[in-house]
Each structure stands twice: as C-alpha cells, then as structure tokens.
C-alpha cells in the first residue's frame, strides 16, 4: 500500500470533519464533531490546519492528524485512522511522518494524551518513542451530594472575575508541564457564559453554571497560599453558589489533584489518560 500525506487546509471543512469522525468510529467515548464544534476545538486548542495532515492510502483519504502548535512545542490533538485501514501499519507510517515534520518545523517537543485503556494507540505512541509524563484523571459529583459553603463568612469572599485574569495566573503559577488543554493559553480562549471565580488566593473557571451539568476547567491556588486547604474551601463555595448541579472534571487533570476533588465529594471516573511527551531531535543547521 502506498501512503502519502496532504495538509488538512487543502480540503473543504465538511470533508475534513467527516474523515476525522470516521477515524474515531468505535472509539471509547462517542466522538462526532459537527463543523461548529470542530472550529471551536481548533480555536481553543491552537490547532494549526496548515500543519495538520490527512493520510492518503493509495490516494484515498484514510486518516486525519490534528496538530496544535505553540512555540517549540506541538501536540497531537487528534489522530484517527478509518476503521477498515486499522491494524495494517498506517498509524505507524503516519506517526513517523508526523514526527519527521515536527523536527523539520524546528520543534523541540511534541505532546499528546491517550486513553490508558486504548491499547493500540498506547502501543503506537510508545513504539514511536513517546514517554509517560503522568496519569490524567476525571471526576463526577452527583447533584444529590450534600452541599455546604466552607465556613460562614467565607462564602461572601467568593467573587466573579474575568477569565483572562485567571488564565494569566495559570500561565504564571500553574505547573509548567500542565496538560495542553489546562494550560493558561488554552484557558484564555474560554468565554462567557463560562465563569471565573476568586476566593482569596484560590481561583476556579467553570462552564456555564446555569446548565444542568457544569464542568470545572481550572483550579488554582497561588503558591504562597498552598497547603492550607484553600482549594477545597473555594470549590465548596463555588458549588454552594450553584446548588443542584451535576459537576464534571474532564479526564485531563493530573492525578495529583485527586485528594482535592475527593474532599469536595467528587468520585473518580473509570476512564483515565496518559499524558505523554516526545523530546525531538533538533535537525542540525
Ligand atoms: C490508534 C490508531 C491510530 C492506530 O493506527 P493503526 O493504523 O491501527 O496502527 P498500526 O497498524 O500501525 O499499529 C500500530 C501498533 O498498534 C498496536 N495494535 C494495532 N492493532 C492493535 C489491536 N487491535 N490491539 C492491540 N494493539 C494493536 C500494535 O502494537 C501495532 O504495532 P506493531 O504492529 O508493530 O505491533 C488506530 O487504531 C485508530 O485510529 N483508532 C481509533 C482512534 C484512536 O484511538 N486514536 C487515538 C486517539 S489518542
């Protein structure tokens, strides 16, 4: 079989979205983008459609790789091979080509997240040289869980602030190797009806709290205030401010956050991911 690649930007958007959806057929969680959702992801995650690629097998589009870029680092934001083409070496060929192109673009590192239980994908990335950085986990908190503000008086300290303020603080004070989607740069692309809160030196960003299901996107405590349970107190206050909701934490949070969320009544979800990284060989000048 003859493989080749073409820039994703060479194609019409609906075709690209169709091929991406085909690449994720039978996936662990249902993935089916429409054009609007696809464009939102492109914007939020810094995906570069000029560097993203469509895989051609004997001239037929058979896979898509979305590549996000920020300075020296790129991220394999999505990669899917159409079901009939899987297990035939297409993924292996594609990864080799994507890594070659990342080196050619002058990048120094490429990152990705992969569902831990997705054996073919984990095998492919390990075989391609990626190493595990950490496990990423998600949580859910039932709408029926008891809700209480941390302490009387503290509740009044919760104030709504601009999402940009929190995203700047995440860039400054967050872990330097945060998963891409939790980084300050990604969070900065979040807009109302999502909201940001400040509770003393603790901060959170949540999705639209008027919806039935609310997502926690950011939890941050400034370094000087860490170790004093401020994160727990702030989350309790945020939740008490919006009673009766089901709360979600997507499986992109470092495992280190487990204690924090469990103390607020969240339960860990079964699906977990590996955050992975590949240090690239810089091409000699
Ligand atoms: C993951 C995926 C991209 C791999 O592409 P592929 O063309 O099937 O990969 P290859 O045929 O080159 O196989 C790569 C490795 O995967 C492993 N593999 C392939 N099929 C497998 C299977 N059914 N079970 C377990 N491992 C398997 C093997 O280790 C193989 O390497 P080897 O042949 O040297 O042993 C493809 O299966 C896919 O698109 N899956 C659905 C979408 C997805 O999961 N994307 C990844 C999201 S992060």
Tab-separated table of C-alpha atoms and ligand atoms in Angstrom:
chain	number	residue	atom	x	y	z
A	1	UNK	CA	0.000	0.000	0.000
A	2	UNK	CA	1.224	3.473	-0.870
A	3	UNK	CA	0.892	6.125	1.864
A	4	UNK	CA	1.100	9.881	1.475
A	5	UNK	CA	0.041	12.993	3.408
A	6	UNK	CA	-1.581	16.298	2.472
A	7	UNK	CA	-2.164	19.449	4.572
A	8	UNK	CA	-5.595	19.411	6.219
A	9	UNK	CA	-6.022	23.003	4.988
A	10	UNK	CA	-6.124	21.699	1.371
A	11	UNK	CA	-9.610	20.237	1.963
A	12	UNK	CA	-13.120	21.559	2.439
A	13	UNK	CA	-14.079	21.749	6.095
A	14	UNK	CA	-17.061	19.311	5.905
A	15	UNK	CA	-14.853	16.639	4.260
A	16	UNK	CA	-12.183	17.039	6.888
A	17	UNK	CA	-14.736	16.752	9.702
A	18	UNK	CA	-16.236	13.629	8.078
A	19	UNK	CA	-12.824	11.938	7.836
A	20	UNK	CA	-11.992	12.898	11.418
A	21	UNK	CA	-15.281	11.383	12.632
A	22	UNK	CA	-14.581	8.228	10.580
A	23	UNK	CA	-11.166	7.979	12.257
A	24	UNK	CA	-12.898	7.859	15.653
A	25	UNK	CA	-15.597	5.306	14.757
A	26	UNK	CA	-15.943	2.708	17.532
A	27	UNK	CA	-13.956	4.886	19.959
A	28	UNK	CA	-14.070	4.542	23.765
A	29	UNK	CA	-16.222	7.635	24.125
A	30	UNK	CA	-18.550	8.719	21.309
A	31	UNK	CA	-16.820	11.388	19.195
A	32	UNK	CA	-18.813	13.037	16.454
A	33	UNK	CA	-17.961	16.618	15.578
A	34	UNK	CA	-20.053	18.972	13.526
A	35	UNK	CA	-18.306	21.859	11.745
A	36	UNK	CA	-19.035	24.343	14.563
A	37	UNK	CA	-17.674	22.066	17.303
A	38	UNK	CA	-14.629	21.319	15.157
A	39	UNK	CA	-13.886	25.054	14.701
A	40	UNK	CA	-14.321	25.695	18.452
A	41	UNK	CA	-11.747	22.974	19.171
A	42	UNK	CA	-9.376	24.423	16.557
A	43	UNK	CA	-9.614	27.847	18.187
A	44	UNK	CA	-9.398	26.754	21.828
A	45	UNK	CA	-6.576	24.247	21.426
A	46	UNK	CA	-4.397	26.205	18.984
A	47	UNK	CA	-4.702	23.639	16.190
A	48	UNK	CA	-2.795	24.617	13.029
A	49	UNK	CA	-4.645	23.255	9.994
A	50	UNK	CA	-1.655	24.046	7.756
A	51	UNK	CA	0.470	21.630	9.793
A	52	UNK	CA	-2.330	19.098	10.365
A	53	UNK	CA	-2.404	16.236	7.908
A	54	UNK	CA	-4.752	13.953	6.024
A	55	UNK	CA	-3.389	10.463	5.404
A	56	UNK	CA	-3.884	9.088	1.896
A	57	UNK	CA	-3.719	5.314	1.340
A	58	UNK	CA	-3.376	4.634	-2.388
A	59	UNK	CA	-4.795	8.145	-2.903
A	60	UNK	CA	-7.872	7.636	-0.658
A	61	UNK	CA	-8.252	9.806	2.491
A	62	UNK	CA	-7.938	7.262	5.321
A	63	UNK	CA	-6.961	9.214	8.413
A	64	UNK	CA	-6.527	12.622	9.978
A	65	UNK	CA	-3.955	14.015	12.421
A	66	UNK	CA	-4.672	17.397	14.022
A	67	UNK	CA	-1.530	19.233	15.111
A	68	UNK	CA	-1.617	22.079	17.627
A	69	UNK	CA	1.425	24.349	17.899
A	70	UNK	CA	2.863	26.776	20.449
A	71	UNK	CA	6.470	27.862	20.051
A	72	UNK	CA	8.828	24.894	20.401
A	73	UNK	CA	6.049	22.505	21.380
A	74	UNK	CA	3.390	20.801	19.301
A	75	UNK	CA	0.556	18.498	20.349
A	76	UNK	CA	-1.031	15.637	18.509
A	77	UNK	CA	-4.540	16.896	19.272
A	78	UNK	CA	-6.336	14.035	17.496
A	79	UNK	CA	-5.346	11.110	15.331
A	80	UNK	CA	-7.704	8.606	13.777
A	81	UNK	CA	-7.394	6.006	11.045
A	82	UNK	CA	-10.612	4.874	9.323
A	83	UNK	CA	-11.767	1.508	10.710
A	84	UNK	CA	-11.071	-0.657	7.592
A	85	UNK	CA	-7.470	0.637	7.471
A	86	UNK	CA	-6.589	-0.016	11.120
A	87	UNK	CA	-4.021	-2.609	12.142
A	88	UNK	CA	-2.269	-2.517	8.750
A	89	UNK	CA	0.650	-0.254	9.576
A	90	UNK	CA	-0.996	3.018	8.511
A	91	UNK	CA	-0.754	4.521	12.008
A	92	UNK	CA	2.918	3.558	12.269
A	93	UNK	CA	3.751	5.157	8.911
A	94	UNK	CA	1.695	8.276	9.750
A	95	UNK	CA	3.369	8.816	13.157
A	96	UNK	CA	6.836	8.527	11.635
A	97	UNK	CA	5.919	11.159	9.051
A	98	UNK	CA	4.342	13.479	11.672
A	99	UNK	CA	7.447	13.277	13.878
A	100	UNK	CA	9.705	13.952	10.876
A	101	UNK	CA	7.647	17.024	10.005
A	102	UNK	CA	7.710	18.295	13.639
A	103	UNK	CA	11.536	18.090	13.585
A	104	UNK	CA	11.582	19.839	10.220
A	105	UNK	CA	9.444	22.666	11.661
A	106	UNK	CA	12.117	23.209	14.325
A	107	UNK	CA	10.073	21.970	17.276
A	108	UNK	CA	11.751	20.524	20.346
A	109	UNK	CA	8.948	18.567	21.934
A	110	UNK	CA	5.652	17.025	20.963
A	111	UNK	CA	2.974	16.000	23.439
A	112	UNK	CA	-0.309	14.088	23.471
A	113	UNK	CA	-2.858	12.479	25.752
A	114	UNK	CA	-4.170	8.988	25.144
A	115	UNK	CA	-6.856	6.945	26.899
A	116	UNK	CA	-4.964	4.445	29.053
A	117	UNK	CA	-7.286	1.597	28.027
A	118	UNK	CA	-6.757	2.285	24.264
A	119	UNK	CA	-4.170	-0.487	23.751
A	120	UNK	CA	-3.460	0.044	20.004
A	121	UNK	CA	-2.918	3.788	20.420
A	122	UNK	CA	-0.761	3.430	23.562
A	123	UNK	CA	1.333	0.778	21.765
A	124	UNK	CA	1.720	3.007	18.722
A	125	UNK	CA	2.842	6.047	20.717
A	126	UNK	CA	5.286	4.052	22.875
A	127	UNK	CA	6.705	2.439	19.746
A	128	UNK	CA	7.126	5.935	18.270
A	129	UNK	CA	9.250	6.984	21.267
A	130	UNK	CA	6.717	8.799	23.492
A	131	UNK	CA	7.210	8.549	27.254
A	132	UNK	CA	4.634	8.833	30.022
A	133	UNK	CA	4.637	12.116	31.963
A	134	UNK	CA	1.750	11.307	34.320
A	135	UNK	CA	-1.717	9.799	34.587
A	136	UNK	CA	-4.678	12.136	33.969
A	137	UNK	CA	-7.983	11.517	35.698
A	138	UNK	CA	-11.562	12.807	35.685
A	139	UNK	CA	-14.285	13.071	38.321
A	140	UNK	CA	-18.013	13.477	38.727
A	141	UNK	CA	-20.035	14.920	41.581
A	142	UNK	CA	-23.693	13.998	41.814
A	143	UNK	CA	-26.356	16.699	42.030
A	144	UNK	CA	-27.595	14.857	45.137
A	145	UNK	CA	-24.312	15.199	47.071
A	146	UNK	CA	-24.682	17.443	50.120
A	147	UNK	CA	-23.558	21.000	49.511
A	148	UNK	CA	-22.250	23.468	52.056
A	149	UNK	CA	-20.214	26.647	51.870
A	150	UNK	CA	-16.848	26.151	53.602
A	151	UNK	CA	-17.493	28.348	56.647
A	152	UNK	CA	-19.998	31.042	57.365
A	153	UNK	CA	-18.499	34.360	56.366
A	154	UNK	CA	-16.073	32.875	53.808
A	155	UNK	CA	-18.866	32.491	51.290
A	156	UNK	CA	-19.031	36.272	50.927
A	157	UNK	CA	-15.394	36.243	49.744
A	158	UNK	CA	-16.280	34.458	46.510
A	159	UNK	CA	-16.206	36.990	43.677
A	160	UNK	CA	-16.589	36.611	39.940
A	161	UNK	CA	-13.593	37.870	37.956
A	162	UNK	CA	-12.506	37.909	34.292
A	163	UNK	CA	-11.446	34.552	32.845
A	164	UNK	CA	-8.374	36.292	31.364
A	165	UNK	CA	-7.123	37.188	34.847
A	166	UNK	CA	-7.235	33.538	35.887
A	167	UNK	CA	-5.675	32.284	32.642
A	168	UNK	CA	-2.753	34.695	33.186
A	169	UNK	CA	-2.322	33.382	36.754
A	170	UNK	CA	-2.375	29.776	35.459
A	171	UNK	CA	0.388	30.627	32.963
A	172	UNK	CA	2.402	32.189	35.777
A	173	UNK	CA	1.731	29.884	38.728
A	174	UNK	CA	0.443	26.628	37.182
A	175	UNK	CA	2.580	23.513	36.705
A	176	UNK	CA	4.962	24.163	33.784
A	177	UNK	CA	4.027	20.839	32.179
A	178	UNK	CA	0.246	21.064	32.635
A	179	UNK	CA	-1.709	19.104	30.022
A	180	UNK	CA	-2.216	21.312	26.946
A	181	UNK	CA	-5.951	21.835	27.469
A	182	UNK	CA	-5.452	23.037	31.063
A	183	UNK	CA	-2.657	25.475	30.183
A	184	UNK	CA	-3.143	29.216	30.566
A	185	UNK	CA	-3.052	29.624	26.766
A	186	UNK	CA	-5.946	27.184	26.240
A	187	UNK	CA	-7.966	28.527	29.159
A	188	UNK	CA	-7.555	32.068	27.781
A	189	UNK	CA	-9.777	31.010	24.851
A	190	UNK	CA	-12.727	30.382	27.192
A	191	UNK	CA	-15.533	32.955	27.103
A	192	UNK	CA	-18.820	33.665	28.918
A	193	UNK	CA	-21.207	32.005	29.717
A	194	UNK	CA	-18.235	30.215	31.355
A	195	UNK	CA	-17.221	31.984	34.578
A	196	UNK	CA	-14.128	32.569	36.679
A	197	UNK	CA	-14.171	32.924	40.469
A	198	UNK	CA	-11.702	34.206	43.041
A	199	UNK	CA	-11.876	33.141	46.671
A	200	UNK	CA	-8.951	34.757	48.489
A	201	UNK	CA	-5.864	33.422	46.697
A	202	UNK	CA	-7.757	30.485	45.148
A	203	UNK	CA	-9.344	30.547	41.684
A	204	UNK	CA	-11.629	28.423	39.521
A	205	UNK	CA	-13.036	28.510	35.996
A	206	UNK	CA	-16.277	26.657	35.331
A	207	UNK	CA	-18.527	26.174	32.308
A	208	UNK	CA	-21.960	27.818	32.103
A	209	UNK	CA	-23.379	27.296	35.633
A	210	UNK	CA	-26.985	27.747	34.537
A	211	UNK	CA	-26.782	24.392	32.704
A	212	UNK	CA	-27.667	21.129	34.461
A	213	UNK	CA	-24.117	19.785	34.044
A	214	UNK	CA	-21.200	22.045	34.923
A	215	UNK	CA	-17.521	21.426	34.108
A	216	UNK	CA	-14.614	22.555	36.267
A	217	UNK	CA	-11.846	23.701	33.893
A	218	UNK	CA	-9.396	25.298	36.292
A	219	UNK	CA	-8.461	25.106	39.950
A	220	UNK	CA	-5.527	27.220	41.085
A	221	UNK	CA	-4.136	28.325	44.450
A	222	UNK	CA	-1.306	30.860	44.457
A	223	UNK	CA	1.962	29.251	45.651
A	224	UNK	CA	2.239	31.232	48.932
A	225	UNK	CA	-1.253	30.057	49.976
A	226	UNK	CA	-0.887	26.334	49.136
A	227	UNK	CA	-1.225	23.612	51.787
A	228	UNK	CA	-3.962	25.469	53.701
A	229	UNK	CA	-6.988	23.764	52.172
A	230	UNK	CA	-7.940	26.908	50.250
A	231	UNK	CA	-8.623	24.948	47.047
A	232	UNK	CA	-11.146	22.719	48.831
A	233	UNK	CA	-12.790	25.681	50.520
A	234	UNK	CA	-13.031	27.606	47.244
A	235	UNK	CA	-14.540	24.631	45.358
A	236	UNK	CA	-17.087	24.106	48.143
A	237	UNK	CA	-18.066	27.755	47.864
A	238	UNK	CA	-18.335	27.637	44.065
A	239	UNK	CA	-20.542	24.533	44.262
A	240	UNK	CA	-22.692	26.029	47.043
A	241	UNK	CA	-23.151	29.079	44.820
A	242	UNK	CA	-24.787	26.845	42.162
A	243	UNK	CA	-26.755	24.164	44.040
A	244	UNK	CA	-28.440	21.187	42.404
A	245	UNK	CA	-25.927	20.742	39.563
A	246	UNK	CA	-24.030	17.665	38.409
A	247	UNK	CA	-20.344	18.616	38.327
A	248	UNK	CA	-17.743	17.154	35.977
A	249	UNK	CA	-13.961	17.270	35.850
A	250	UNK	CA	-12.722	16.024	32.448
A	251	UNK	CA	-10.074	13.248	32.432
A	252	UNK	CA	-7.297	15.719	31.689
A	253	UNK	CA	-6.457	16.623	35.294
A	254	UNK	CA	-3.147	15.414	36.806
A	255	UNK	CA	-3.672	12.509	39.207
A	256	UNK	CA	-2.112	14.730	41.894
A	257	UNK	CA	-5.463	16.613	42.058
A	258	UNK	CA	-7.366	13.525	43.304
A	259	UNK	CA	-7.369	14.387	47.029
A	260	UNK	CA	-8.603	17.902	46.352
A	261	UNK	CA	-11.622	16.774	44.338
A	262	UNK	CA	-12.450	13.824	46.620
A	263	UNK	CA	-12.581	16.161	49.614
A	264	UNK	CA	-15.332	18.098	47.857
A	265	UNK	CA	-17.423	14.992	47.133
A	266	UNK	CA	-16.229	14.165	43.610
A	267	UNK	CA	-15.857	10.496	42.623
A	268	UNK	CA	-13.091	9.398	40.255
A	269	UNK	CA	-14.214	8.166	36.825
A	270	UNK	CA	-13.043	4.876	35.353
A	271	UNK	CA	-11.539	6.286	32.175
A	272	UNK	CA	-8.047	7.708	32.609
A	273	UNK	CA	-5.414	9.008	30.222
A	274	UNK	CA	-1.647	9.051	29.870
A	275	UNK	CA	-0.046	12.413	29.317
A	276	UNK	CA	2.886	11.639	27.002
A	277	UNK	CA	5.859	13.540	25.637
A	278	UNK	CA	8.487	13.017	22.950
A	279	UNK	CA	11.662	15.095	23.008
A	280	UNK	CA	12.556	15.777	19.373
A	281	UNK	CA	15.999	15.638	17.855
A	282	UNK	CA	16.785	19.119	16.572
A	283	UNK	CA	17.928	18.986	12.947
A	284	UNK	CA	21.480	20.238	12.519
A	285	UNK	CA	21.754	23.629	10.799
B	1	LIG	C1	-4.755	4.084	17.261
B	1	LIG	C2	-4.680	4.056	15.733
B	1	LIG	C3	-4.396	5.476	15.253
B	1	LIG	C4	-3.508	3.164	15.324
B	1	LIG	O1	-3.439	3.127	13.885
B	1	LIG	P1	-3.241	1.737	13.087
B	1	LIG	O2	-3.101	2.057	11.653
B	1	LIG	O3	-4.298	0.806	13.512
B	1	LIG	O4	-1.803	1.311	13.700
B	1	LIG	P2	-0.787	0.216	13.145
B	1	LIG	O5	-1.446	-0.777	12.270
B	1	LIG	O6	0.382	0.954	12.575
B	1	LIG	O7	-0.351	-0.469	14.510
B	1	LIG	C5	0.408	0.251	15.483
B	1	LIG	C6	0.589	-0.591	16.733
B	1	LIG	O8	-0.642	-0.656	17.421
B	1	LIG	C7	-0.765	-1.937	18.065
B	1	LIG	N1	-2.024	-2.505	17.624
B	1	LIG	C8	-2.614	-2.430	16.411
B	1	LIG	N2	-3.805	-3.015	16.429
B	1	LIG	C9	-3.983	-3.446	17.687
B	1	LIG	C10	-5.034	-4.121	18.355
B	1	LIG	N3	-6.160	-4.440	17.721
B	1	LIG	N4	-4.880	-4.392	19.674
B	1	LIG	C11	-3.762	-4.038	20.333
B	1	LIG	N5	-2.733	-3.400	19.739
B	1	LIG	C12	-2.838	-3.138	18.438
B	1	LIG	C13	0.435	-2.763	17.681
B	1	LIG	O9	1.396	-2.693	18.728
B	1	LIG	C14	0.950	-2.034	16.457
B	1	LIG	O10	2.337	-2.094	16.317
B	1	LIG	P3	3.042	-3.477	15.769
B	1	LIG	O11	2.244	-3.891	14.586
B	1	LIG	O12	4.438	-3.033	15.441
B	1	LIG	O13	2.959	-4.404	16.904
B	1	LIG	C15	-5.988	3.498	15.109
B	1	LIG	O14	-6.223	2.226	15.649
B	1	LIG	C16	-7.209	4.372	15.306
B	1	LIG	O15	-7.444	5.274	14.530
B	1	LIG	N6	-8.012	4.096	16.345
B	1	LIG	C17	-9.234	4.880	16.617
B	1	LIG	C18	-8.922	6.320	17.016
B	1	LIG	C19	-7.913	6.387	18.139
B	1	LIG	O16	-7.943	5.618	19.080
B	1	LIG	N7	-6.997	7.377	18.045
B	1	LIG	C20	-6.019	7.649	19.048
B	1	LIG	C21	-6.538	8.658	19.958
B	1	LIG	S1	-5.287	9.264	21.029
